[in-house]
JSON list of C-alpha atoms and ligand atoms in Angstrom, two decimals:
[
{"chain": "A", "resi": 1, "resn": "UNK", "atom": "CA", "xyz": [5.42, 22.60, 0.52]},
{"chain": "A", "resi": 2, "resn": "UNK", "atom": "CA", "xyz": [5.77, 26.21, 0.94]},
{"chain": "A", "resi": 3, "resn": "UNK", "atom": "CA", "xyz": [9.73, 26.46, 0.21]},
{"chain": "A", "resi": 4, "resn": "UNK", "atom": "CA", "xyz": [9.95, 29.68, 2.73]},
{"chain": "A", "resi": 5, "resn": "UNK", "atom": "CA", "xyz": [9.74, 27.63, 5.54]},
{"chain": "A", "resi": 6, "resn": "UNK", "atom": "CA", "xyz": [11.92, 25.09, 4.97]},
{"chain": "A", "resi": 7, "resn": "UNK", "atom": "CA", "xyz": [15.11, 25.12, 3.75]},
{"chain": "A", "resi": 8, "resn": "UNK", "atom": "CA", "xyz": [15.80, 23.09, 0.04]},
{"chain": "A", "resi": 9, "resn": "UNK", "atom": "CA", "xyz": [17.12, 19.47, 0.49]},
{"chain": "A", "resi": 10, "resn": "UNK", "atom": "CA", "xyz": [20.82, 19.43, -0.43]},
{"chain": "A", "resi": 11, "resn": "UNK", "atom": "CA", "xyz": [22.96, 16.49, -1.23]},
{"chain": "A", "resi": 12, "resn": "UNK", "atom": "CA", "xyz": [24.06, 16.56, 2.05]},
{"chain": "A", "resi": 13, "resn": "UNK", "atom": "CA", "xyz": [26.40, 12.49, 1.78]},
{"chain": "A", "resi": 14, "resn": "UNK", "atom": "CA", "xyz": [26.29, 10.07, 4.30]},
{"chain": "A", "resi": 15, "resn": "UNK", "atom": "CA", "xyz": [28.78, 10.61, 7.27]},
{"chain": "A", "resi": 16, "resn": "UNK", "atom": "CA", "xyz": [31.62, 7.67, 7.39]},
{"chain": "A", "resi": 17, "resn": "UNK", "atom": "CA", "xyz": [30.89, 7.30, 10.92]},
{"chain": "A", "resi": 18, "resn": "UNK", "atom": "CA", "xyz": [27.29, 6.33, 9.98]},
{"chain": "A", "resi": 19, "resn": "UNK", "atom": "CA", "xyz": [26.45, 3.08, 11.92]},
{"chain": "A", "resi": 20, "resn": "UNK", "atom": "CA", "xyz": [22.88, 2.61, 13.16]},
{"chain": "A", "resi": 21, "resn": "UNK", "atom": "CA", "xyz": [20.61, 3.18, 10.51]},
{"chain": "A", "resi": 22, "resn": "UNK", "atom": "CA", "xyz": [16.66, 3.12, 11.79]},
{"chain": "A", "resi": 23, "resn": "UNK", "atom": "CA", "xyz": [13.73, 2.65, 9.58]},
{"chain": "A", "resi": 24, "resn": "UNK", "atom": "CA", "xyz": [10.94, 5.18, 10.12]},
{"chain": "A", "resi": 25, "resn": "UNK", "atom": "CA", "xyz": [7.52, 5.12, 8.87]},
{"chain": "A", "resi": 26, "resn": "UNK", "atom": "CA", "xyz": [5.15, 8.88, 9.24]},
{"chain": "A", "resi": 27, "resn": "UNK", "atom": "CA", "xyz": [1.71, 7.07, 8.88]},
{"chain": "A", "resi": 28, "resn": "UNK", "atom": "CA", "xyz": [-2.06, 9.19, 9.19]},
{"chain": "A", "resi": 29, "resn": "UNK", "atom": "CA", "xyz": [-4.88, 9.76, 7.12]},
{"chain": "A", "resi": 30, "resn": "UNK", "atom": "CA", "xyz": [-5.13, 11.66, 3.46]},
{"chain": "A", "resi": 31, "resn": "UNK", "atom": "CA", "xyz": [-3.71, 15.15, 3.35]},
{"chain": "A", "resi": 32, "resn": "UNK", "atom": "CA", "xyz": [-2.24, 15.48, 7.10]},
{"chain": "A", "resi": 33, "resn": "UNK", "atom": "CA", "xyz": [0.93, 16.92, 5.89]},
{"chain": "A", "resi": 34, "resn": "UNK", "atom": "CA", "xyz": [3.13, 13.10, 5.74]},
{"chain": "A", "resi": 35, "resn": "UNK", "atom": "CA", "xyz": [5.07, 13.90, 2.42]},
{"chain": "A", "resi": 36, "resn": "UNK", "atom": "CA", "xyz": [5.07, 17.55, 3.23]},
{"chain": "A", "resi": 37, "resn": "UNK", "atom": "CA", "xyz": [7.13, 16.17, 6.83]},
{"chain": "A", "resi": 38, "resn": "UNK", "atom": "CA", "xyz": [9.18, 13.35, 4.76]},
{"chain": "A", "resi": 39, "resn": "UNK", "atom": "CA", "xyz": [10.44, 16.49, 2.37]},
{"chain": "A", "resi": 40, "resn": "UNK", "atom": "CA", "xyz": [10.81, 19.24, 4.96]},
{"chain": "A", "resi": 41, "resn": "UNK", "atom": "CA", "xyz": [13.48, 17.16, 7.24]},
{"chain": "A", "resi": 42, "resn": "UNK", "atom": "CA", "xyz": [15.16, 15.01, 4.23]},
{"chain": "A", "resi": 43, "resn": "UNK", "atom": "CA", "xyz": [18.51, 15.82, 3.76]},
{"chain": "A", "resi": 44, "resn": "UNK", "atom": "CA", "xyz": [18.39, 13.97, 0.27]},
{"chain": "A", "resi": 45, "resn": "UNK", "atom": "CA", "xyz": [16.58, 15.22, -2.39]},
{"chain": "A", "resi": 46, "resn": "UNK", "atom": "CA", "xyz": [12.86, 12.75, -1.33]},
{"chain": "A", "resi": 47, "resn": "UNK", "atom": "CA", "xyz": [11.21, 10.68, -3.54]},
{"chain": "A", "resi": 48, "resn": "UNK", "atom": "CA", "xyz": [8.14, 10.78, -3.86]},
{"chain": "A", "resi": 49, "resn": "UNK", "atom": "CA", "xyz": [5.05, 9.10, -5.92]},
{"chain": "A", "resi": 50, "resn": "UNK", "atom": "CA", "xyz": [2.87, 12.20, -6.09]},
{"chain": "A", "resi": 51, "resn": "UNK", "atom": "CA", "xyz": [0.30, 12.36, -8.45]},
{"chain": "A", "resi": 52, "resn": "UNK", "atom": "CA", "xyz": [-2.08, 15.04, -9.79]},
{"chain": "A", "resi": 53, "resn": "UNK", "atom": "CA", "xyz": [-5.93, 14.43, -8.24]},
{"chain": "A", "resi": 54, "resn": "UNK", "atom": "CA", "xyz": [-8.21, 14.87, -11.20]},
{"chain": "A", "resi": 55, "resn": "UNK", "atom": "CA", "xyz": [-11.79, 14.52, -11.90]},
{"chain": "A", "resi": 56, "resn": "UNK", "atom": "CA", "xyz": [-11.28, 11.49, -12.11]},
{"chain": "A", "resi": 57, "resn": "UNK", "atom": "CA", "xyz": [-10.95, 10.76, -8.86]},
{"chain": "A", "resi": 58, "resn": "UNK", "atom": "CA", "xyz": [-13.71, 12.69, -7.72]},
{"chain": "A", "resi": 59, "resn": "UNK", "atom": "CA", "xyz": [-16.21, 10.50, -5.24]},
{"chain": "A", "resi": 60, "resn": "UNK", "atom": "CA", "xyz": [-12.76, 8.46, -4.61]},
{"chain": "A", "resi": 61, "resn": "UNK", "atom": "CA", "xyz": [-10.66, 10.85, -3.51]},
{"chain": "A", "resi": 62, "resn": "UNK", "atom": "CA", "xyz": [-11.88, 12.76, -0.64]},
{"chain": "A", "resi": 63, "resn": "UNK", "atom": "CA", "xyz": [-10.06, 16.10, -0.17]},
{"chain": "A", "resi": 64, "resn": "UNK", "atom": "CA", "xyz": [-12.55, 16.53, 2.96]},
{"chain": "A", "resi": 65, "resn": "UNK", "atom": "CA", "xyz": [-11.68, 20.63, 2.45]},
{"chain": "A", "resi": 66, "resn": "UNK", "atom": "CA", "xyz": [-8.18, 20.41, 1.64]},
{"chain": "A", "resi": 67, "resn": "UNK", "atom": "CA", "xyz": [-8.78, 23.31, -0.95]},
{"chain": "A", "resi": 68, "resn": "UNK", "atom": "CA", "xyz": [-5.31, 24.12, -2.12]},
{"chain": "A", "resi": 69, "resn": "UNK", "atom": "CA", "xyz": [-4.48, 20.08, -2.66]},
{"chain": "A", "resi": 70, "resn": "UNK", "atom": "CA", "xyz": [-3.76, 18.72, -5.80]},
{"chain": "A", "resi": 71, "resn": "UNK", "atom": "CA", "xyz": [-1.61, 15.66, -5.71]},
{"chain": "A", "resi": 72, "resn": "UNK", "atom": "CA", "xyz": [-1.51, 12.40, -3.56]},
{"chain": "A", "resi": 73, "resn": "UNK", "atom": "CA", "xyz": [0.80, 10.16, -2.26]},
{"chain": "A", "resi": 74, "resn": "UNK", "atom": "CA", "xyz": [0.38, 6.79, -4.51]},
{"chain": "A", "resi": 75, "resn": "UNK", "atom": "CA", "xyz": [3.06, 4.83, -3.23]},
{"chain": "A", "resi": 76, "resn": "UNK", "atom": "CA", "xyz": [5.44, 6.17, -0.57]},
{"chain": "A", "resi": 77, "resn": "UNK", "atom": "CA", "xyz": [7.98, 8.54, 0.35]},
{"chain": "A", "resi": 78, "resn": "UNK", "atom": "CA", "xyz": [11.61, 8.28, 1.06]},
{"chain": "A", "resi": 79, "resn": "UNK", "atom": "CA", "xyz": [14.06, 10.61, 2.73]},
{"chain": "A", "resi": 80, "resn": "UNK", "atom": "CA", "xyz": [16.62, 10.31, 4.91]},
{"chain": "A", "resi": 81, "resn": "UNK", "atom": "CA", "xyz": [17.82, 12.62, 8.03]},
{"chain": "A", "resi": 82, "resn": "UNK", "atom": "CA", "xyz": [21.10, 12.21, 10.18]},
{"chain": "A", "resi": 83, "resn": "UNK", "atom": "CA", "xyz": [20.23, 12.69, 13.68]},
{"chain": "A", "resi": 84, "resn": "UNK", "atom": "CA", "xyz": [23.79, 12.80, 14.43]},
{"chain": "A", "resi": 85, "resn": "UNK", "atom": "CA", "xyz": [27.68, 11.49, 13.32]},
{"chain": "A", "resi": 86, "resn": "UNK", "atom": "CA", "xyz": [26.26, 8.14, 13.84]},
{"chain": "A", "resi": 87, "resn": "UNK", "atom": "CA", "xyz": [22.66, 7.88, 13.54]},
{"chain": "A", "resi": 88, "resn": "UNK", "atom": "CA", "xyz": [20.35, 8.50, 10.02]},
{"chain": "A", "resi": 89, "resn": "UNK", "atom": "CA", "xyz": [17.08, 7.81, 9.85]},
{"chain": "A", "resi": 90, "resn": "UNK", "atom": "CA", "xyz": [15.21, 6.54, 6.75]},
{"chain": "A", "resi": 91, "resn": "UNK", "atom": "CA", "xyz": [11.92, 7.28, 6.21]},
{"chain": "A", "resi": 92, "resn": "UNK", "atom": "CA", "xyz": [8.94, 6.08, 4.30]},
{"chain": "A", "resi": 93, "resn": "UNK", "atom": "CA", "xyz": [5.98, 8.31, 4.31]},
{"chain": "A", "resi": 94, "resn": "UNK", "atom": "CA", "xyz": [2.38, 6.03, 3.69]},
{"chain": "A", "resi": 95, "resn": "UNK", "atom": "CA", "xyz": [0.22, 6.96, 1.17]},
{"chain": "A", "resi": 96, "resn": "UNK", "atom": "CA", "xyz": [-2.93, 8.43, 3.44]},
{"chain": "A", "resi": 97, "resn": "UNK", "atom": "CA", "xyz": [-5.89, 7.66, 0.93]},
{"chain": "A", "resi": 98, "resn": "UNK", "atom": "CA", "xyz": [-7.91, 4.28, 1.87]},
{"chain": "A", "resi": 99, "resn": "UNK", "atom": "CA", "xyz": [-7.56, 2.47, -1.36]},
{"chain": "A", "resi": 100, "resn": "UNK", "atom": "CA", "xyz": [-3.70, 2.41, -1.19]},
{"chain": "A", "resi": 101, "resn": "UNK", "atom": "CA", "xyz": [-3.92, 1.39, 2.85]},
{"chain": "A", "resi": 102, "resn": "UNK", "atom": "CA", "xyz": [-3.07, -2.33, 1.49]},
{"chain": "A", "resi": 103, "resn": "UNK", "atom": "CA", "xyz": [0.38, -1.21, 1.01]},
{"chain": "A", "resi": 104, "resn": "UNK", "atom": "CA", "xyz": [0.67, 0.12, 4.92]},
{"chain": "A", "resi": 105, "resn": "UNK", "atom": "CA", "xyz": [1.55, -3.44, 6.44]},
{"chain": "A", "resi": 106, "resn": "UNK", "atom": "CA", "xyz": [4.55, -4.37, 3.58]},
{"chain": "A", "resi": 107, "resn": "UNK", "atom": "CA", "xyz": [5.83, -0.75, 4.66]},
{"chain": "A", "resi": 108, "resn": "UNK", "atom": "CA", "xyz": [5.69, -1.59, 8.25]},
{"chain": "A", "resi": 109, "resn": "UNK", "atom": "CA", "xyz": [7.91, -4.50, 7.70]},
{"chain": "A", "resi": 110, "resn": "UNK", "atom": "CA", "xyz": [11.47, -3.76, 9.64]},
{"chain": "A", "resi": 111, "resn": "UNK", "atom": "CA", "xyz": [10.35, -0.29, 11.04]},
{"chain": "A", "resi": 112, "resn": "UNK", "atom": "CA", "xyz": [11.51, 0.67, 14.00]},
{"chain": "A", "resi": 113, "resn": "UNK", "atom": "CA", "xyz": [8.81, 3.37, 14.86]},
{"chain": "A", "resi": 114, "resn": "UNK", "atom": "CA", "xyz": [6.20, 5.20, 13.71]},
{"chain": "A", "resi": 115, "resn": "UNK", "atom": "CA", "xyz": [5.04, 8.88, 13.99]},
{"chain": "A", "resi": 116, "resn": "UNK", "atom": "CA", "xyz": [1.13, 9.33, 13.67]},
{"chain": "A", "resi": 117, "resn": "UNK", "atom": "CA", "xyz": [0.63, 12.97, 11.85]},
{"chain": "A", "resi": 118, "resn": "UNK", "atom": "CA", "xyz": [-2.75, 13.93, 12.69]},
{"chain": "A", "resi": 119, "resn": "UNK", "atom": "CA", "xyz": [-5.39, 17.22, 11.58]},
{"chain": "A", "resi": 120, "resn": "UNK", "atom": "CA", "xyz": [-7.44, 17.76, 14.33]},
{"chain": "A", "resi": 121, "resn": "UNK", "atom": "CA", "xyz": [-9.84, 18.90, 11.74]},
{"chain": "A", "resi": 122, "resn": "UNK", "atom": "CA", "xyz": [-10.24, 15.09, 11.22]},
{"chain": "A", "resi": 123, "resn": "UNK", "atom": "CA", "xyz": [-9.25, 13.20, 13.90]},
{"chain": "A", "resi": 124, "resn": "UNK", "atom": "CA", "xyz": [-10.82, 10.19, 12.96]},
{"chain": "A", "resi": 125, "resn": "UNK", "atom": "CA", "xyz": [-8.55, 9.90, 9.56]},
{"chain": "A", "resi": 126, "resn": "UNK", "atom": "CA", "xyz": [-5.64, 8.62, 12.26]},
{"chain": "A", "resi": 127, "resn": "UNK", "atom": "CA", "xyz": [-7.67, 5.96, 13.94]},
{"chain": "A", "resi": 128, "resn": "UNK", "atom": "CA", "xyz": [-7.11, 3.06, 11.42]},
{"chain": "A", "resi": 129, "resn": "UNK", "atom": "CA", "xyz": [-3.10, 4.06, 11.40]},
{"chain": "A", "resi": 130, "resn": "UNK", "atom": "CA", "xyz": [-2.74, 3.81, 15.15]},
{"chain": "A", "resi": 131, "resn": "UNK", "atom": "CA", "xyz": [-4.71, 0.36, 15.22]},
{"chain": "A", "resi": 132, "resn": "UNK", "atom": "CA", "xyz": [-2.54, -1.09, 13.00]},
{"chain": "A", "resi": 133, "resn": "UNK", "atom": "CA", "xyz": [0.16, -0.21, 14.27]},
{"chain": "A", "resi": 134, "resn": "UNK", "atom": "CA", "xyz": [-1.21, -1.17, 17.63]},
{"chain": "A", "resi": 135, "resn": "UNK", "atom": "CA", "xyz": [-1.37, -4.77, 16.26]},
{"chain": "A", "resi": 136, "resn": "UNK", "atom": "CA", "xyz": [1.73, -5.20, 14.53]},
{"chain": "A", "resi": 137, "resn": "UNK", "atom": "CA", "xyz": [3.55, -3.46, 17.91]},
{"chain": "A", "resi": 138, "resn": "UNK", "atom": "CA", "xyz": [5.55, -0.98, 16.66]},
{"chain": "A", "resi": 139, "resn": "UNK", "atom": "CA", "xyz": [6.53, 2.09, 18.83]},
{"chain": "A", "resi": 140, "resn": "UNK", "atom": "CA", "xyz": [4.89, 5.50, 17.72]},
{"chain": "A", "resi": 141, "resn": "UNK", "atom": "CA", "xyz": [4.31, 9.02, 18.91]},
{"chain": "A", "resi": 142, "resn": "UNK", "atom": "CA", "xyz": [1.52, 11.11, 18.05]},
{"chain": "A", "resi": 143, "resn": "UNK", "atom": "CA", "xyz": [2.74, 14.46, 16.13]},
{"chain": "A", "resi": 144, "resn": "UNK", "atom": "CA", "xyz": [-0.49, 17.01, 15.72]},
{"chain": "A", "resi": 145, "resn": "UNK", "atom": "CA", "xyz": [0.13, 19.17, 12.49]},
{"chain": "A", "resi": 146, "resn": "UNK", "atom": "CA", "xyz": [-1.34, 22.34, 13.67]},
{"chain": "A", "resi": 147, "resn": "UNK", "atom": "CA", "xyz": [-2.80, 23.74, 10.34]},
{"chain": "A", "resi": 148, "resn": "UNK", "atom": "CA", "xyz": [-2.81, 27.74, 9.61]},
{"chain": "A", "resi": 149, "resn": "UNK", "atom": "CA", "xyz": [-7.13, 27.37, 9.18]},
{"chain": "A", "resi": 150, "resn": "UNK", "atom": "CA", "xyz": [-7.23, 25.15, 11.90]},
{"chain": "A", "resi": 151, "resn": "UNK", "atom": "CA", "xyz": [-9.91, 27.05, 14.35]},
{"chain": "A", "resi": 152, "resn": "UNK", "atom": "CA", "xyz": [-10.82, 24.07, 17.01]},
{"chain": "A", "resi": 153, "resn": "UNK", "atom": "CA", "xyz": [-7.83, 24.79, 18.85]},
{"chain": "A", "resi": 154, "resn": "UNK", "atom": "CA", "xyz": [-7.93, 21.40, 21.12]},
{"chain": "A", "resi": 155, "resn": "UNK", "atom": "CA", "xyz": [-5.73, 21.03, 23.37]},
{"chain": "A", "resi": 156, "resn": "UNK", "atom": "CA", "xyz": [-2.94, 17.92, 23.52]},
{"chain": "A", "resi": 157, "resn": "UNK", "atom": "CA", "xyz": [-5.09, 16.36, 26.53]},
{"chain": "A", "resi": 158, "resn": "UNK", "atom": "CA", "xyz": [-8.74, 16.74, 24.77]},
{"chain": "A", "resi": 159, "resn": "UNK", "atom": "CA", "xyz": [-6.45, 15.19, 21.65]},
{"chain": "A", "resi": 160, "resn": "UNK", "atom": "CA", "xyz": [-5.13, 12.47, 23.71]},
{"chain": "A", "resi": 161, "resn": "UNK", "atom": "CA", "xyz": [-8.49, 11.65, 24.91]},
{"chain": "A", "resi": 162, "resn": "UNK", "atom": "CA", "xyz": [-9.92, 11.68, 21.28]},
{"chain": "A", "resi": 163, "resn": "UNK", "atom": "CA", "xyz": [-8.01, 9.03, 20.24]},
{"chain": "A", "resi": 164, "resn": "UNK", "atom": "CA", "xyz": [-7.88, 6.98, 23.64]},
{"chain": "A", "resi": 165, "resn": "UNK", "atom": "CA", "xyz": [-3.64, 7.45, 23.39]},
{"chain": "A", "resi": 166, "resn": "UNK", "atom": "CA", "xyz": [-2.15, 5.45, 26.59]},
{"chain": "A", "resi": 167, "resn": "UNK", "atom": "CA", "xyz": [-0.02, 8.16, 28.32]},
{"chain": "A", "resi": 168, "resn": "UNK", "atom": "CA", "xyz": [3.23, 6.57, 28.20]},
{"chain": "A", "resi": 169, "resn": "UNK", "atom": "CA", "xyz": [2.11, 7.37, 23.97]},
{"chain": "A", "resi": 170, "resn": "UNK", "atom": "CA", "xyz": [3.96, 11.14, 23.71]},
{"chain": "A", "resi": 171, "resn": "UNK", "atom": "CA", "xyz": [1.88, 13.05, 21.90]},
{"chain": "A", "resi": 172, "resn": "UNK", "atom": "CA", "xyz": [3.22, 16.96, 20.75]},
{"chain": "A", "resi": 173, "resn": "UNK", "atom": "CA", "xyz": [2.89, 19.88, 18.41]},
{"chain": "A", "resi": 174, "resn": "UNK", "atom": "CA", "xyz": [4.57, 20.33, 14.95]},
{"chain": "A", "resi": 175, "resn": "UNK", "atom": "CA", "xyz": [4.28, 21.96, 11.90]},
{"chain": "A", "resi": 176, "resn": "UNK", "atom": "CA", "xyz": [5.16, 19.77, 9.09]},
{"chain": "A", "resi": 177, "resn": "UNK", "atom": "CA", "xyz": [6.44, 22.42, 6.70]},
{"chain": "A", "resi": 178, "resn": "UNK", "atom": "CA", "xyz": [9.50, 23.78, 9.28]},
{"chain": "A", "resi": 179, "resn": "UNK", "atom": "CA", "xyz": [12.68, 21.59, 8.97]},
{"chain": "A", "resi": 180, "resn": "UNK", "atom": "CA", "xyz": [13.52, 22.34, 13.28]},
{"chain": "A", "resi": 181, "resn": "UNK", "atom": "CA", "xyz": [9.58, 20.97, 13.89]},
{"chain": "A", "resi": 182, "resn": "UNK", "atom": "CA", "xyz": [9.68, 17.89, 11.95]},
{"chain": "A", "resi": 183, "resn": "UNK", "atom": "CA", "xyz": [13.22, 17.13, 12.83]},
{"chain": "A", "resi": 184, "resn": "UNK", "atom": "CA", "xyz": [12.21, 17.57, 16.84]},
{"chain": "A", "resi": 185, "resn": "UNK", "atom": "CA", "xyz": [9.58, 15.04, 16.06]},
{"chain": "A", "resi": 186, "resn": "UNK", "atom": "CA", "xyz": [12.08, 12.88, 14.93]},
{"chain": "A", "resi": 187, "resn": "UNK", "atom": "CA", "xyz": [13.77, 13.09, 17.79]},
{"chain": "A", "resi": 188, "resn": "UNK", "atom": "CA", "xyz": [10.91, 12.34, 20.11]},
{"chain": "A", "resi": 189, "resn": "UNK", "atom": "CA", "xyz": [10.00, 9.37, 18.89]},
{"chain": "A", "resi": 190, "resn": "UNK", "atom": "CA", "xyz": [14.40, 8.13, 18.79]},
{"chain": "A", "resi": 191, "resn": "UNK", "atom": "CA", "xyz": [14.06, 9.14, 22.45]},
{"chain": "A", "resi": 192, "resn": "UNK", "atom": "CA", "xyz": [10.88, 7.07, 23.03]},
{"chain": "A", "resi": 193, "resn": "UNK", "atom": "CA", "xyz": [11.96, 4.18, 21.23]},
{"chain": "A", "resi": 194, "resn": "UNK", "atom": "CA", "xyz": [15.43, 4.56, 23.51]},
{"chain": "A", "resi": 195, "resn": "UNK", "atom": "CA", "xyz": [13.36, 4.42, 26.75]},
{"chain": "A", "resi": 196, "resn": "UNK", "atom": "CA", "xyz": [11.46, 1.76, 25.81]},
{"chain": "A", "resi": 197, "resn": "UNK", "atom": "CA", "xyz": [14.89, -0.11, 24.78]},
{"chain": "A", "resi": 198, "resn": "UNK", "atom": "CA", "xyz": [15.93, 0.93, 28.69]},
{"chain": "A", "resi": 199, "resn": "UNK", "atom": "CA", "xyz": [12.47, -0.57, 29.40]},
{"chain": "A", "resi": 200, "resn": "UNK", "atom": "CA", "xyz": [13.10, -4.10, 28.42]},
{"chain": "A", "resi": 201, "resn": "UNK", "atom": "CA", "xyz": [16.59, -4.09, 29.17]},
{"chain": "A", "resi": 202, "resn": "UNK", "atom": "CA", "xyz": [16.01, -3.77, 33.23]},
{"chain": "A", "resi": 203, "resn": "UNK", "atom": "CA", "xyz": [12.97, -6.29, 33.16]},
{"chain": "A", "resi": 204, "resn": "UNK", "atom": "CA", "xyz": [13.76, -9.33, 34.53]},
{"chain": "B", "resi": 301, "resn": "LIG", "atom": "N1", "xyz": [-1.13, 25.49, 6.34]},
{"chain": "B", "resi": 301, "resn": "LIG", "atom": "C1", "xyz": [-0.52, 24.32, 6.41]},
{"chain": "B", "resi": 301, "resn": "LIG", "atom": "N2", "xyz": [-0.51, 23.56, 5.32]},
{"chain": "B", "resi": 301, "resn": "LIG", "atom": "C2", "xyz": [0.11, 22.37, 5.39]},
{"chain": "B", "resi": 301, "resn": "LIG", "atom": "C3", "xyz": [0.73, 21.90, 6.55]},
{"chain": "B", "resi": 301, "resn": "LIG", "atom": "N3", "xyz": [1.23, 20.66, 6.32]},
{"chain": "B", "resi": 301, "resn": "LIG", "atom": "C4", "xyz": [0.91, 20.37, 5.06]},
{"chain": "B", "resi": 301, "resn": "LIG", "atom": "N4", "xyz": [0.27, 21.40, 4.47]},
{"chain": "B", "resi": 301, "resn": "LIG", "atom": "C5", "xyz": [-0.29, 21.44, 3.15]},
{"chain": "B", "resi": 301, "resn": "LIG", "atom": "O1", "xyz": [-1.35, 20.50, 3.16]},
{"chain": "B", "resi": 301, "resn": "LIG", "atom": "C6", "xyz": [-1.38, 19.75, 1.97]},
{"chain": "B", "resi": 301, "resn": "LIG", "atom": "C7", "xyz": [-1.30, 18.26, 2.26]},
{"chain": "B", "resi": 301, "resn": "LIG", "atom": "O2", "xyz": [0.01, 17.88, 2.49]},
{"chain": "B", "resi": 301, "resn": "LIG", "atom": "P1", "xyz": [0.65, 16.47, 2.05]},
{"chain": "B", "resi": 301, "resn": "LIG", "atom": "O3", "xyz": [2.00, 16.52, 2.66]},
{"chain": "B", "resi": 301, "resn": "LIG", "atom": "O4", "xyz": [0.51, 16.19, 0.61]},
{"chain": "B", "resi": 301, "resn": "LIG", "atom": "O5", "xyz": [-0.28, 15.44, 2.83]},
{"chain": "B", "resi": 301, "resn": "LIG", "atom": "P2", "xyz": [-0.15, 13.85, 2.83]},
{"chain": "B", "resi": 301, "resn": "LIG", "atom": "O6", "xyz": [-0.50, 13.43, 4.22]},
{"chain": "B", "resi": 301, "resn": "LIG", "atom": "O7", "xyz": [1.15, 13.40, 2.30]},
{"chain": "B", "resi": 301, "resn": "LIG", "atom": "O8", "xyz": [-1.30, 13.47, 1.82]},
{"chain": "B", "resi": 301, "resn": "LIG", "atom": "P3", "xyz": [-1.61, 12.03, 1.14]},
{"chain": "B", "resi": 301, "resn": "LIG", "atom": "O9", "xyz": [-0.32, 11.40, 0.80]},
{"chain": "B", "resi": 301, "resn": "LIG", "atom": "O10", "xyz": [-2.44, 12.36, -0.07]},
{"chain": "B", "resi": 301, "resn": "LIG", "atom": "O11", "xyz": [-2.40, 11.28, 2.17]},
{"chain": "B", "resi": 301, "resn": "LIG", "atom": "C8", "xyz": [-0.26, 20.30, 1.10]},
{"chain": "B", "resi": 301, "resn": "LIG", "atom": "O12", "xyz": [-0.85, 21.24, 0.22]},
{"chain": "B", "resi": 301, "resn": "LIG", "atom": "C9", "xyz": [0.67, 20.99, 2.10]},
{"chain": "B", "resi": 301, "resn": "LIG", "atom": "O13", "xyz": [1.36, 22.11, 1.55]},
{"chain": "B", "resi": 301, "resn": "LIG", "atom": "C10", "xyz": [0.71, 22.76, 7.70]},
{"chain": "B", "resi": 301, "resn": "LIG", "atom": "O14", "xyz": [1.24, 22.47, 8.75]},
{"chain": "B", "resi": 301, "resn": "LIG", "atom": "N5", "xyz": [0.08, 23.97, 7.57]},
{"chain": "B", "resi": 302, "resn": "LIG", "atom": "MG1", "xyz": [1.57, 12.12, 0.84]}
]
């Protein structure tokens, strides 16, 4: 995480008037920037179960051009963000890399929502996380991590069309390394899954 851009997690306590907490999961395919989100908008100091990519894992892991990685997620993340005096958000970043993917559906368990990171570099990596959470019906939104070397450039409707998103799925901009970007994110999806509450409340 490039610490210029986002400011360091302090130890920031939980507020008394904390009552709603919501379980978050930031789900997407290797390298798309989840732990680098998780870290950027935790106001705890995150875990996370990084570890180094060695030759070892060459042929296994596939940093599909990811030049300046060197670790990956092997378990999960955890941070948490207050939204306001009485909402915090946990969240659990997935481990992007197929072999861990088993893990994905125990994580889902008790999650509110979901936000789908996604490279437009490799689009594809975020199919598999939006079908499963497609089948286990959890409420997402579609975050694209715009990266720095990122020259295709498409556009949020050419995106939504990529990856056949329904349009009531929002779909937006971030950059996973700024606090304000990740934490607007965040707040998308709180106000999607607050719509959707409105939703079911007026159907008959
Ligand atoms: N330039 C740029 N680099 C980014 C951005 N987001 C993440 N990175 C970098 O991209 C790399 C991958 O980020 P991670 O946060 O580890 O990705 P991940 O999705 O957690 O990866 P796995 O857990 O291994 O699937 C790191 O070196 C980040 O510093 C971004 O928006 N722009
Ligand atoms: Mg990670």
């Amino acid at each position: 995480m490039d610490s210029m851009l986002s400011e360091p997690p302090g130890r920031t306590p939980l507020a008394d008037g904390a009552e709603t907490g919501l379980k978050i999961v930031v789900v997407g395919g290797f390298g798309v920037g989840k732990t680098t989100l998780v870290r950027s908008v935790s106001e705890i100091r995150p875990l996370n179960t990084e570890e180094v990519m060695t030759q070892a894992g060459v042929g296994v892991d596939d940093p599909a051009g990811l030049t300046t990685k060197t670790t990956t997620t092997v378990a999960f993340d955890f941070g948490r963000i207050s939204l306001n005096d009485r909402m915090v958000l946990y969240l659990f970043g997935a481990p992007g890399q197929e072999r861990f993917w088993f893990l994905w559906d125990r994580l889902f368990s008790g999650t509110l929502g979901a936000v789908v990171l996604v490279d437009t570099r490799r689009m594809s990596e975020s199919w598999y996380a939006i079908d499963r959470l497609e089948h286990h019906r959890t409420p997402f939104v579609v975050a694209v991590n715009r990266f720095d070397d990122d020259v295709s450039a498409f556009s949020l409707d050419e995106i939504r069309q990529a990856l056949s998103l329904a349009d009531h799925v929002p779909l937006i901009d971030c950059d996973a390394r700024v606090r304000s970007s990740g934490k607007n994110v965040l707040i998308t999806l709180v106000d999607h899954l607050y719509e959707l509450a409105m939703a079911r409340e007026l159907t008959p």
